mmCIF file of C-alpha atoms and ligand atoms in Angstrom:
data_model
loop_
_atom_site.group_PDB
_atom_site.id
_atom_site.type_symbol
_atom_site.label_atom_id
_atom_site.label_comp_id
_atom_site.label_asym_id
_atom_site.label_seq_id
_atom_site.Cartn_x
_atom_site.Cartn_y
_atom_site.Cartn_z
ATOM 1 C CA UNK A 450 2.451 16.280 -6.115
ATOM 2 C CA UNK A 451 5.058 14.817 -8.675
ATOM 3 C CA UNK A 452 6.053 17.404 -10.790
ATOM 4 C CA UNK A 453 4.984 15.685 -14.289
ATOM 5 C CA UNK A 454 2.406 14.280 -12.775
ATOM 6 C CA UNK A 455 -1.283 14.544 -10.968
ATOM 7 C CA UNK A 456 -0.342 11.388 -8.861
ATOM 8 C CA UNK A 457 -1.037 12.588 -5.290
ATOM 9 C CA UNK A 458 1.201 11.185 -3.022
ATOM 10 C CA UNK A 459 0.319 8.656 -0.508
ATOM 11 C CA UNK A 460 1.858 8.192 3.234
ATOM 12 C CA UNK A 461 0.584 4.688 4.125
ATOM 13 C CA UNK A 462 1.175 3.329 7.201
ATOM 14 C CA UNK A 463 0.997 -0.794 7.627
ATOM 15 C CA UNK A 464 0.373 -1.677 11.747
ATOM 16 C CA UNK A 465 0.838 -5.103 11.102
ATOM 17 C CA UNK A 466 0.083 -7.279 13.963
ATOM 18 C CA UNK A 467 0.686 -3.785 16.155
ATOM 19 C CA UNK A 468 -1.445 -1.620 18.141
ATOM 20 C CA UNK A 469 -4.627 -2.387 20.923
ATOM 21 C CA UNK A 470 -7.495 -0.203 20.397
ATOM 22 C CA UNK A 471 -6.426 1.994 24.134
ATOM 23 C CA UNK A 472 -2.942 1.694 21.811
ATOM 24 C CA UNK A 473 -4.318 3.087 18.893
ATOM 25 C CA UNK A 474 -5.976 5.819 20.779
ATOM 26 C CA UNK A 475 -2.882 6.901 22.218
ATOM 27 C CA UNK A 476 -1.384 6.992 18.593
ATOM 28 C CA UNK A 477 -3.834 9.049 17.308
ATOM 29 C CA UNK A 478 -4.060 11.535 19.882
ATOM 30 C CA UNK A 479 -0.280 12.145 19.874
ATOM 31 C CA UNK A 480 -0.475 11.657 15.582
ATOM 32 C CA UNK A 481 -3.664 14.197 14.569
ATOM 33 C CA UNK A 482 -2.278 17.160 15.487
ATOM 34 C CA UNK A 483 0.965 16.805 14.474
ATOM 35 C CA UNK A 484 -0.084 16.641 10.719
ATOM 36 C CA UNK A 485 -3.009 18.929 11.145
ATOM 37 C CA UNK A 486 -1.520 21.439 8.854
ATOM 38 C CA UNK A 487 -0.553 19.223 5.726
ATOM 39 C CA UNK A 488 -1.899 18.991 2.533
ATOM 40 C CA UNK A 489 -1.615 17.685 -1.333
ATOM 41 C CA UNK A 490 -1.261 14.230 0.047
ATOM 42 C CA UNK A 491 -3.049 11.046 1.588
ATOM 43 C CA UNK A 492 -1.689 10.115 4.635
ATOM 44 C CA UNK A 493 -3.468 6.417 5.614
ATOM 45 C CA UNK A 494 -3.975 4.065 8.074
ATOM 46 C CA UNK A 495 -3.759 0.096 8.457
ATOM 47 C CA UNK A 496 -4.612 -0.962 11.862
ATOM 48 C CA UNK A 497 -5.259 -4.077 12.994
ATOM 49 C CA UNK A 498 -9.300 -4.932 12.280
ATOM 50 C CA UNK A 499 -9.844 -4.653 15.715
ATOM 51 C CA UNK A 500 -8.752 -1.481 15.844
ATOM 52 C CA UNK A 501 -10.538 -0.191 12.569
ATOM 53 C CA UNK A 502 -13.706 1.028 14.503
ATOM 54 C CA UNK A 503 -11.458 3.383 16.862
ATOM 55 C CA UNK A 504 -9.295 5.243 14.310
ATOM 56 C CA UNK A 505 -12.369 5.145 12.540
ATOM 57 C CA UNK A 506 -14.119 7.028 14.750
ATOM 58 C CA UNK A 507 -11.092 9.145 15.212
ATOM 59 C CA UNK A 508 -10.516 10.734 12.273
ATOM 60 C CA UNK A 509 -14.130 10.915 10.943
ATOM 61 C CA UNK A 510 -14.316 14.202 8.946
ATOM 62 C CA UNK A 511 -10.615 14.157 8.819
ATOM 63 C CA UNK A 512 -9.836 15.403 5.067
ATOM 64 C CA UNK A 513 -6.721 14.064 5.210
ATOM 65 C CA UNK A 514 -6.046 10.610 6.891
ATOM 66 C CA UNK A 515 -7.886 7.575 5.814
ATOM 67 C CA UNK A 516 -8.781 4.021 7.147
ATOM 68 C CA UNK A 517 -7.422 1.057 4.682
ATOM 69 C CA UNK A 518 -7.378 -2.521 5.945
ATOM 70 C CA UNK A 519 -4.814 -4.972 5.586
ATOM 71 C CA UNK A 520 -6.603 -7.626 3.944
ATOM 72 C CA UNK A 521 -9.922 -8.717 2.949
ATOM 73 C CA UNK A 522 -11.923 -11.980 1.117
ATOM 74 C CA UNK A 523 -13.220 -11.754 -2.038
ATOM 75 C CA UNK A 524 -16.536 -13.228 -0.943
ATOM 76 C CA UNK A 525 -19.608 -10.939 0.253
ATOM 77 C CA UNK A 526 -20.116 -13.307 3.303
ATOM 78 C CA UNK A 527 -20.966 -17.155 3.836
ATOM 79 C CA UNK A 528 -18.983 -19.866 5.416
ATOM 80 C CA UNK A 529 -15.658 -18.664 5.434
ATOM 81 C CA UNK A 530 -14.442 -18.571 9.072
ATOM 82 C CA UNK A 531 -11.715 -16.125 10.322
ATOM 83 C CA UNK A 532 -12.377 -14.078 7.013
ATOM 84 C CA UNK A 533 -13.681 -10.334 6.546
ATOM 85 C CA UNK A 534 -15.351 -8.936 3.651
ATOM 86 C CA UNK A 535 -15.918 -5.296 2.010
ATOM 87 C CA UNK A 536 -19.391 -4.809 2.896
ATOM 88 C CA UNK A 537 -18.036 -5.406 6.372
ATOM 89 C CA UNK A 538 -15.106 -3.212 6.365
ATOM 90 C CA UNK A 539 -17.232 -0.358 4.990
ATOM 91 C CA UNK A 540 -19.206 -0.015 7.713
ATOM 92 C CA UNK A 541 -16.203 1.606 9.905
ATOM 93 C CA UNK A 542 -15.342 4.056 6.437
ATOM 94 C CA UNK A 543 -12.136 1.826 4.861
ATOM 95 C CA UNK A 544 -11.475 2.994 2.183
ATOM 96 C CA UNK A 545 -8.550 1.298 0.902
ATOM 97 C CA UNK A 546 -7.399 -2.211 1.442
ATOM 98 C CA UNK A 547 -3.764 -3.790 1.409
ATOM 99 C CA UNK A 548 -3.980 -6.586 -0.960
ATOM 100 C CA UNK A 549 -1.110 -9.348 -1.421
ATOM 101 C CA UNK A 550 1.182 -8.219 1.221
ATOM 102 C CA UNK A 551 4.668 -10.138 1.271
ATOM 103 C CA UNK A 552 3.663 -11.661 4.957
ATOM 104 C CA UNK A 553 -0.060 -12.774 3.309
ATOM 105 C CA UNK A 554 2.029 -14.457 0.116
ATOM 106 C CA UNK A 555 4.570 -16.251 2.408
ATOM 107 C CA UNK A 556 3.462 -16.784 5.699
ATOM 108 C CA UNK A 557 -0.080 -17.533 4.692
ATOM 109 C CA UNK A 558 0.507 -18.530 1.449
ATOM 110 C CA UNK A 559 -1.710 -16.480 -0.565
ATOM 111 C CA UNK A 560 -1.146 -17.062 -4.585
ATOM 112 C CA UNK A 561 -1.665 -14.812 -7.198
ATOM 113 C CA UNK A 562 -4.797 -16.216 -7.991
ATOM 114 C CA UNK A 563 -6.290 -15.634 -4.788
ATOM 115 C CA UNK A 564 -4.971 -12.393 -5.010
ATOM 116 C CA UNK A 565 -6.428 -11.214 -8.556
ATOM 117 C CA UNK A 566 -10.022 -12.008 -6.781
ATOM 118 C CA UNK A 567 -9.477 -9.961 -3.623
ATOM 119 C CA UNK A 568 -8.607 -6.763 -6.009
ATOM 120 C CA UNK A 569 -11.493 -7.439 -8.242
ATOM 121 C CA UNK A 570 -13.367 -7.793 -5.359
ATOM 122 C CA UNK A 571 -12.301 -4.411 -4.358
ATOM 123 C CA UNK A 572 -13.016 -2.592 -7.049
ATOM 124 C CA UNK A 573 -16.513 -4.067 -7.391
ATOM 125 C CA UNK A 574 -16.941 -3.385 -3.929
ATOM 126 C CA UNK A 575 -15.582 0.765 -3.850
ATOM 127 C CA UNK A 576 -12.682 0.288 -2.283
ATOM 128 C CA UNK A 577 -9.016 1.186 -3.735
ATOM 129 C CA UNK A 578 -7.124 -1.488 -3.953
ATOM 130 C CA UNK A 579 -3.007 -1.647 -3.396
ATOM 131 C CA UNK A 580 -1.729 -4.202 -4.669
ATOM 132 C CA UNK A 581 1.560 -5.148 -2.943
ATOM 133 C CA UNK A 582 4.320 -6.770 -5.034
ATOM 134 C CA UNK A 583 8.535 -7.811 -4.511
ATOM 135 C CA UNK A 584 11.082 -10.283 -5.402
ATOM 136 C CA UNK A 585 12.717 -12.395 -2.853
ATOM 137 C CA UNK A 586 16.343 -11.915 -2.049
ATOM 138 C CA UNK A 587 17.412 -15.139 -3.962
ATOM 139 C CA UNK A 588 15.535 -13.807 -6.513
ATOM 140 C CA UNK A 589 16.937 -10.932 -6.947
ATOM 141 C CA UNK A 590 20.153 -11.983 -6.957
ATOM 142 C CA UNK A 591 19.191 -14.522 -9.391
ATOM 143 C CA UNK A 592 18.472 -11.455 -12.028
ATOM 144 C CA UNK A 593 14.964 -12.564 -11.498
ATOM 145 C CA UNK A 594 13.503 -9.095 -10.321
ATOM 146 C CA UNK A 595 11.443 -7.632 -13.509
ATOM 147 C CA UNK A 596 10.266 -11.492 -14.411
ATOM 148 C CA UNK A 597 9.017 -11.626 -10.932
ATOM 149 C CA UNK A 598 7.561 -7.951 -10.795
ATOM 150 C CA UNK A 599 6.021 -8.765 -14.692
ATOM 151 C CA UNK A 600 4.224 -12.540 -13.421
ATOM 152 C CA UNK A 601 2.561 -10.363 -9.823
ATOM 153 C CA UNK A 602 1.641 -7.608 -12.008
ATOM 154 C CA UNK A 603 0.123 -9.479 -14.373
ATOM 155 C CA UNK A 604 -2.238 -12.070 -11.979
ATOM 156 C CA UNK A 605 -2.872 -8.892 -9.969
ATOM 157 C CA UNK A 606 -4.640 -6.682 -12.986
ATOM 158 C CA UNK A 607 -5.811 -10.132 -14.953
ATOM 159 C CA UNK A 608 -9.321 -9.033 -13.522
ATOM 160 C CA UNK A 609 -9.362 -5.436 -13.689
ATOM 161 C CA UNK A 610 -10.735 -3.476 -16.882
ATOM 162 C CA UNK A 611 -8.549 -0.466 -18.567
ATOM 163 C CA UNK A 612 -11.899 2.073 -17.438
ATOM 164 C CA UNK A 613 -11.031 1.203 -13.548
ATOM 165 C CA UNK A 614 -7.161 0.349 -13.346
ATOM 166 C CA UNK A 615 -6.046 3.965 -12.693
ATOM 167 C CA UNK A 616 -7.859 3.230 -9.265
ATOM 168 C CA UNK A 617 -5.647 0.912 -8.617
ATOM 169 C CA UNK A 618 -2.270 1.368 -6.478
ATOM 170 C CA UNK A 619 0.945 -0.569 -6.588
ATOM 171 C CA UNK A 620 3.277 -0.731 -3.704
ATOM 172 C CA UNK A 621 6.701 -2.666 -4.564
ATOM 173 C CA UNK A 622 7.977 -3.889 -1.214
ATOM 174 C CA UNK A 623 11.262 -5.993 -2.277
ATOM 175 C CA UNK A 624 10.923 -8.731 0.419
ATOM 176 C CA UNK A 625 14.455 -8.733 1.715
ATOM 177 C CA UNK A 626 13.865 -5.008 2.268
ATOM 178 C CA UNK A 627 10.787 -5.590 4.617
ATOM 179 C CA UNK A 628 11.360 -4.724 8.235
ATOM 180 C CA UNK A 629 15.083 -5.662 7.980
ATOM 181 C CA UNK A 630 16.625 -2.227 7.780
ATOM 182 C CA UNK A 631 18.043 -2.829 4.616
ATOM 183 C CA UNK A 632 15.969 -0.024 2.212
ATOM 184 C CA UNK A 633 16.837 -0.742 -1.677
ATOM 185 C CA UNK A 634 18.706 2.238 -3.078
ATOM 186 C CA UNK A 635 17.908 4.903 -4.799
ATOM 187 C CA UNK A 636 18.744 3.337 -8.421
ATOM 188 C CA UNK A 637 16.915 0.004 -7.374
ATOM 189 C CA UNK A 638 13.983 1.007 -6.178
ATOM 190 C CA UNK A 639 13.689 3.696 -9.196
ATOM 191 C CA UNK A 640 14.278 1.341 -11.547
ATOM 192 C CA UNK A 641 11.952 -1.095 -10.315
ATOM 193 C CA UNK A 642 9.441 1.634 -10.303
ATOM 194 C CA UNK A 643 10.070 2.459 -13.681
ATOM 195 C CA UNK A 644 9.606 -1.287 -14.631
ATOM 196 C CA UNK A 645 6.351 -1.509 -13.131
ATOM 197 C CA UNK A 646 5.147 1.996 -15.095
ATOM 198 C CA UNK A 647 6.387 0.557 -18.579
ATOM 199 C CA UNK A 648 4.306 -2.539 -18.031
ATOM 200 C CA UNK A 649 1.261 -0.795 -17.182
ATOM 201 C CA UNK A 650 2.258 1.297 -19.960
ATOM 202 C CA UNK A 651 1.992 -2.051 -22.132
ATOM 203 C CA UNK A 652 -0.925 -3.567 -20.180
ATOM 204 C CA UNK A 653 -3.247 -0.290 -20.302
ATOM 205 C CA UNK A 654 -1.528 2.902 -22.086
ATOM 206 C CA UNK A 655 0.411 5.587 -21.414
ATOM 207 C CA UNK A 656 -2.112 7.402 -19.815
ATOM 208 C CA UNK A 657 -3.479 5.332 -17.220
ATOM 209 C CA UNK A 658 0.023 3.993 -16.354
ATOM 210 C CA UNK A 659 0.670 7.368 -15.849
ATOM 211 C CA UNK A 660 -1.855 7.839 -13.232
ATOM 212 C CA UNK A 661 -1.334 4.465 -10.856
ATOM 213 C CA UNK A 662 0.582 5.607 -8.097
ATOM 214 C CA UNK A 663 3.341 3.312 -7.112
ATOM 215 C CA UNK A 664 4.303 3.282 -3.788
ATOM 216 C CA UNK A 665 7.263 1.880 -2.155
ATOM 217 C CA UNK A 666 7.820 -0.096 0.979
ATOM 218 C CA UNK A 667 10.771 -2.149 3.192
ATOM 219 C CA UNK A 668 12.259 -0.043 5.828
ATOM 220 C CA UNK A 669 11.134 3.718 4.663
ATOM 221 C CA UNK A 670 12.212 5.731 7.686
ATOM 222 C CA UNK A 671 12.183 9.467 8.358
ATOM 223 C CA UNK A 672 15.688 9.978 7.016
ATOM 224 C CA UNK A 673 15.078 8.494 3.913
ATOM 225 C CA UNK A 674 11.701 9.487 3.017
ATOM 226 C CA UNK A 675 12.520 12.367 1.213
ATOM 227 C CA UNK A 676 15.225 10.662 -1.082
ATOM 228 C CA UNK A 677 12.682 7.810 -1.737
ATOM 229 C CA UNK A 678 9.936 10.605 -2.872
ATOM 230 C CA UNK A 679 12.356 12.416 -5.155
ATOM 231 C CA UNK A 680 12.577 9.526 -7.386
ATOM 232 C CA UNK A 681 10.249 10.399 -10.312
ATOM 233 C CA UNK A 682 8.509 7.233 -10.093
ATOM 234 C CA UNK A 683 7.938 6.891 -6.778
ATOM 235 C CA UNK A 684 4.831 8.271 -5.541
ATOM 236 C CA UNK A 685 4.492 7.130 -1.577
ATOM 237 C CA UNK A 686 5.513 5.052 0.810
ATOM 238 C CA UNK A 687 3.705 1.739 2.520
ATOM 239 C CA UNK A 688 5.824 1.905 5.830
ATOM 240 C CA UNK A 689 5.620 -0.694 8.693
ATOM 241 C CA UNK A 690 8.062 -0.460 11.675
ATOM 242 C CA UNK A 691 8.577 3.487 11.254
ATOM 243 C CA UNK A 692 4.715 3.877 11.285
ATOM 244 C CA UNK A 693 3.873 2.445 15.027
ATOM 245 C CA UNK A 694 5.446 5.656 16.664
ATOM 246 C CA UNK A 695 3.698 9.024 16.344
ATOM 247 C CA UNK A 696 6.571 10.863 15.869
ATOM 248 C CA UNK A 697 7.910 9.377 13.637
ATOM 249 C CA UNK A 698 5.262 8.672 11.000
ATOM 250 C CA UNK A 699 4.351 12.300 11.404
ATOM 251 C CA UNK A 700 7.641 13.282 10.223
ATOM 252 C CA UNK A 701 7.041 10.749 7.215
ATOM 253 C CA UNK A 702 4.136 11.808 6.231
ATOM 254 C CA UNK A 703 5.214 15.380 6.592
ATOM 255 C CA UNK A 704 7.828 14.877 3.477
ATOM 256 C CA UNK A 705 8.668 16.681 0.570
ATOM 257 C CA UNK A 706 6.447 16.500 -1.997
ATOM 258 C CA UNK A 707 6.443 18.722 -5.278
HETATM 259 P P1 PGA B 1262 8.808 -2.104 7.158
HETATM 260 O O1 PGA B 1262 7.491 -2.850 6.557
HETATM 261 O O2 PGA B 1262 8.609 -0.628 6.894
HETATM 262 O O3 PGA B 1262 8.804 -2.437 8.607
HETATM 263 O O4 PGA B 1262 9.975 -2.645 6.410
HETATM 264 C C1 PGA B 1262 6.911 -2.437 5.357
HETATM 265 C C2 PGA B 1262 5.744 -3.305 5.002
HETATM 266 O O5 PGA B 1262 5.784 -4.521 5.291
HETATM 267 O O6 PGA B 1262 4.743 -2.832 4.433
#
């Protein structure tokens, strides 16, 4: 738990496009008992919706792993064909649901719009949110990076209400950081952290911004996990490659956390 904070930290892993359900058994079979003993955290998982059912059924009762999903619609149901809704993912226990990943933004091309509506959604639905945000590398080396973070912050709340945004989690994956190896340092990520707090600060108040945990994501791996979690704005990780092997995520999700 971060030391000036009740933010309890969250281990989130994102399987992507990863992982058959006899796969995902496998996983959790090696993965269960190596965290058995943890606590003061949230260690979740993103499978695949086919998958959802299995780890579902896996770690019912389990106090400390979780089911999210990777995406959702905003829509209850009707003719919307290839699409999932909440009512549907609830019935295998999600809990949480990725919202506005970098891969749904650019290879689907998923606006901010569309994106507001799926977190609403969520939250009128009972399901936590994280809302995924990151500049591009052109963008970033543009100076762009806090005018980027402030417009996908700012479509991303426009729909939720001060008395439910604490629910709410952020993960800032900086795109040219995703599943390249390249992790942003210590001082960027921080600071971008710290950019997103002080507009939530300005958005809501002091006190909710101070309760929105803020993950961060591109290429956390077990040897820098710990320097990531140190950061006093940083309070989890949303980790993709590192997360498809037991081992590894384990030892992840088995950082240091004050
Ligand atoms: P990566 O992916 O850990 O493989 O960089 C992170 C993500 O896309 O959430």
């Amino acid at each position: 738990m971060n030391s000036i904070s009740n933010r309890k930290p969250v281990l989130a892993a994102n399987w992507k496009m990863y992982k058959t359900v006899s796969e995902t058994r496998d996983f959790l079979n090696a993965f269960l008992p190596l965290v058995n003993d943890l606590s003061g955290r949230d260690i979740i998982i993103a499978p695949p919706f086919t998958a959802l059912s299995a780890v579902g059924e896996l770690i019912e009762d389990n106090r400390l792993v979780s089911l999210a999903a990777q995406n959702m619609y905003f829509e209850q149901e009707g003719g919307f064909t290839g699409e999932i809704s909440s009512i549907m993912l609830k019935e295998f226990g999600v809990k949480w649901v990725i919202l506005g990943h970098s891969e749904r933004r650019h290879i689907f091309g998923e606006d901010d719009r569309l994106i507001a509506l799926k977190v609403k959604s969520a939250l009128e639905n009972d399901m936590i949110p994280i809302l995924c945000i990151g500049e591009k590398l052109e963008e970033r080396e543009s100076g762009l990076t806090h005018e980027i973070l402030e417009r996908q912050l700012s479509a991303g709340f426009s729909e939720v209400g001060s008395e439910e945004a604490y629910q709410v989690l952020v993960a800032y994956e900086p795109v040219w950081a995703i599943g390249t190896g390249k992790t942003a340092t210590p001082d960027q990520a921080q600071d971008a952290h710290f950019h997103i707090r002080s507009w939530l600060t300005s958005r809501f108040n002091s006190g909710i911004a101070g309760q929105i945990r803020i993950l961060y994501g591109g290429s956390v791996k077990p040897d820098n996990i710990n320097e990531l979690m140190s950061l006093s704005d940083v309070d989890g990780a949303l980790v993709g490659g590192a997360s498809l092997k037991p081992d590894s995520f384990a030892e992840i999700a088995s950082c240091r956390v004050e």
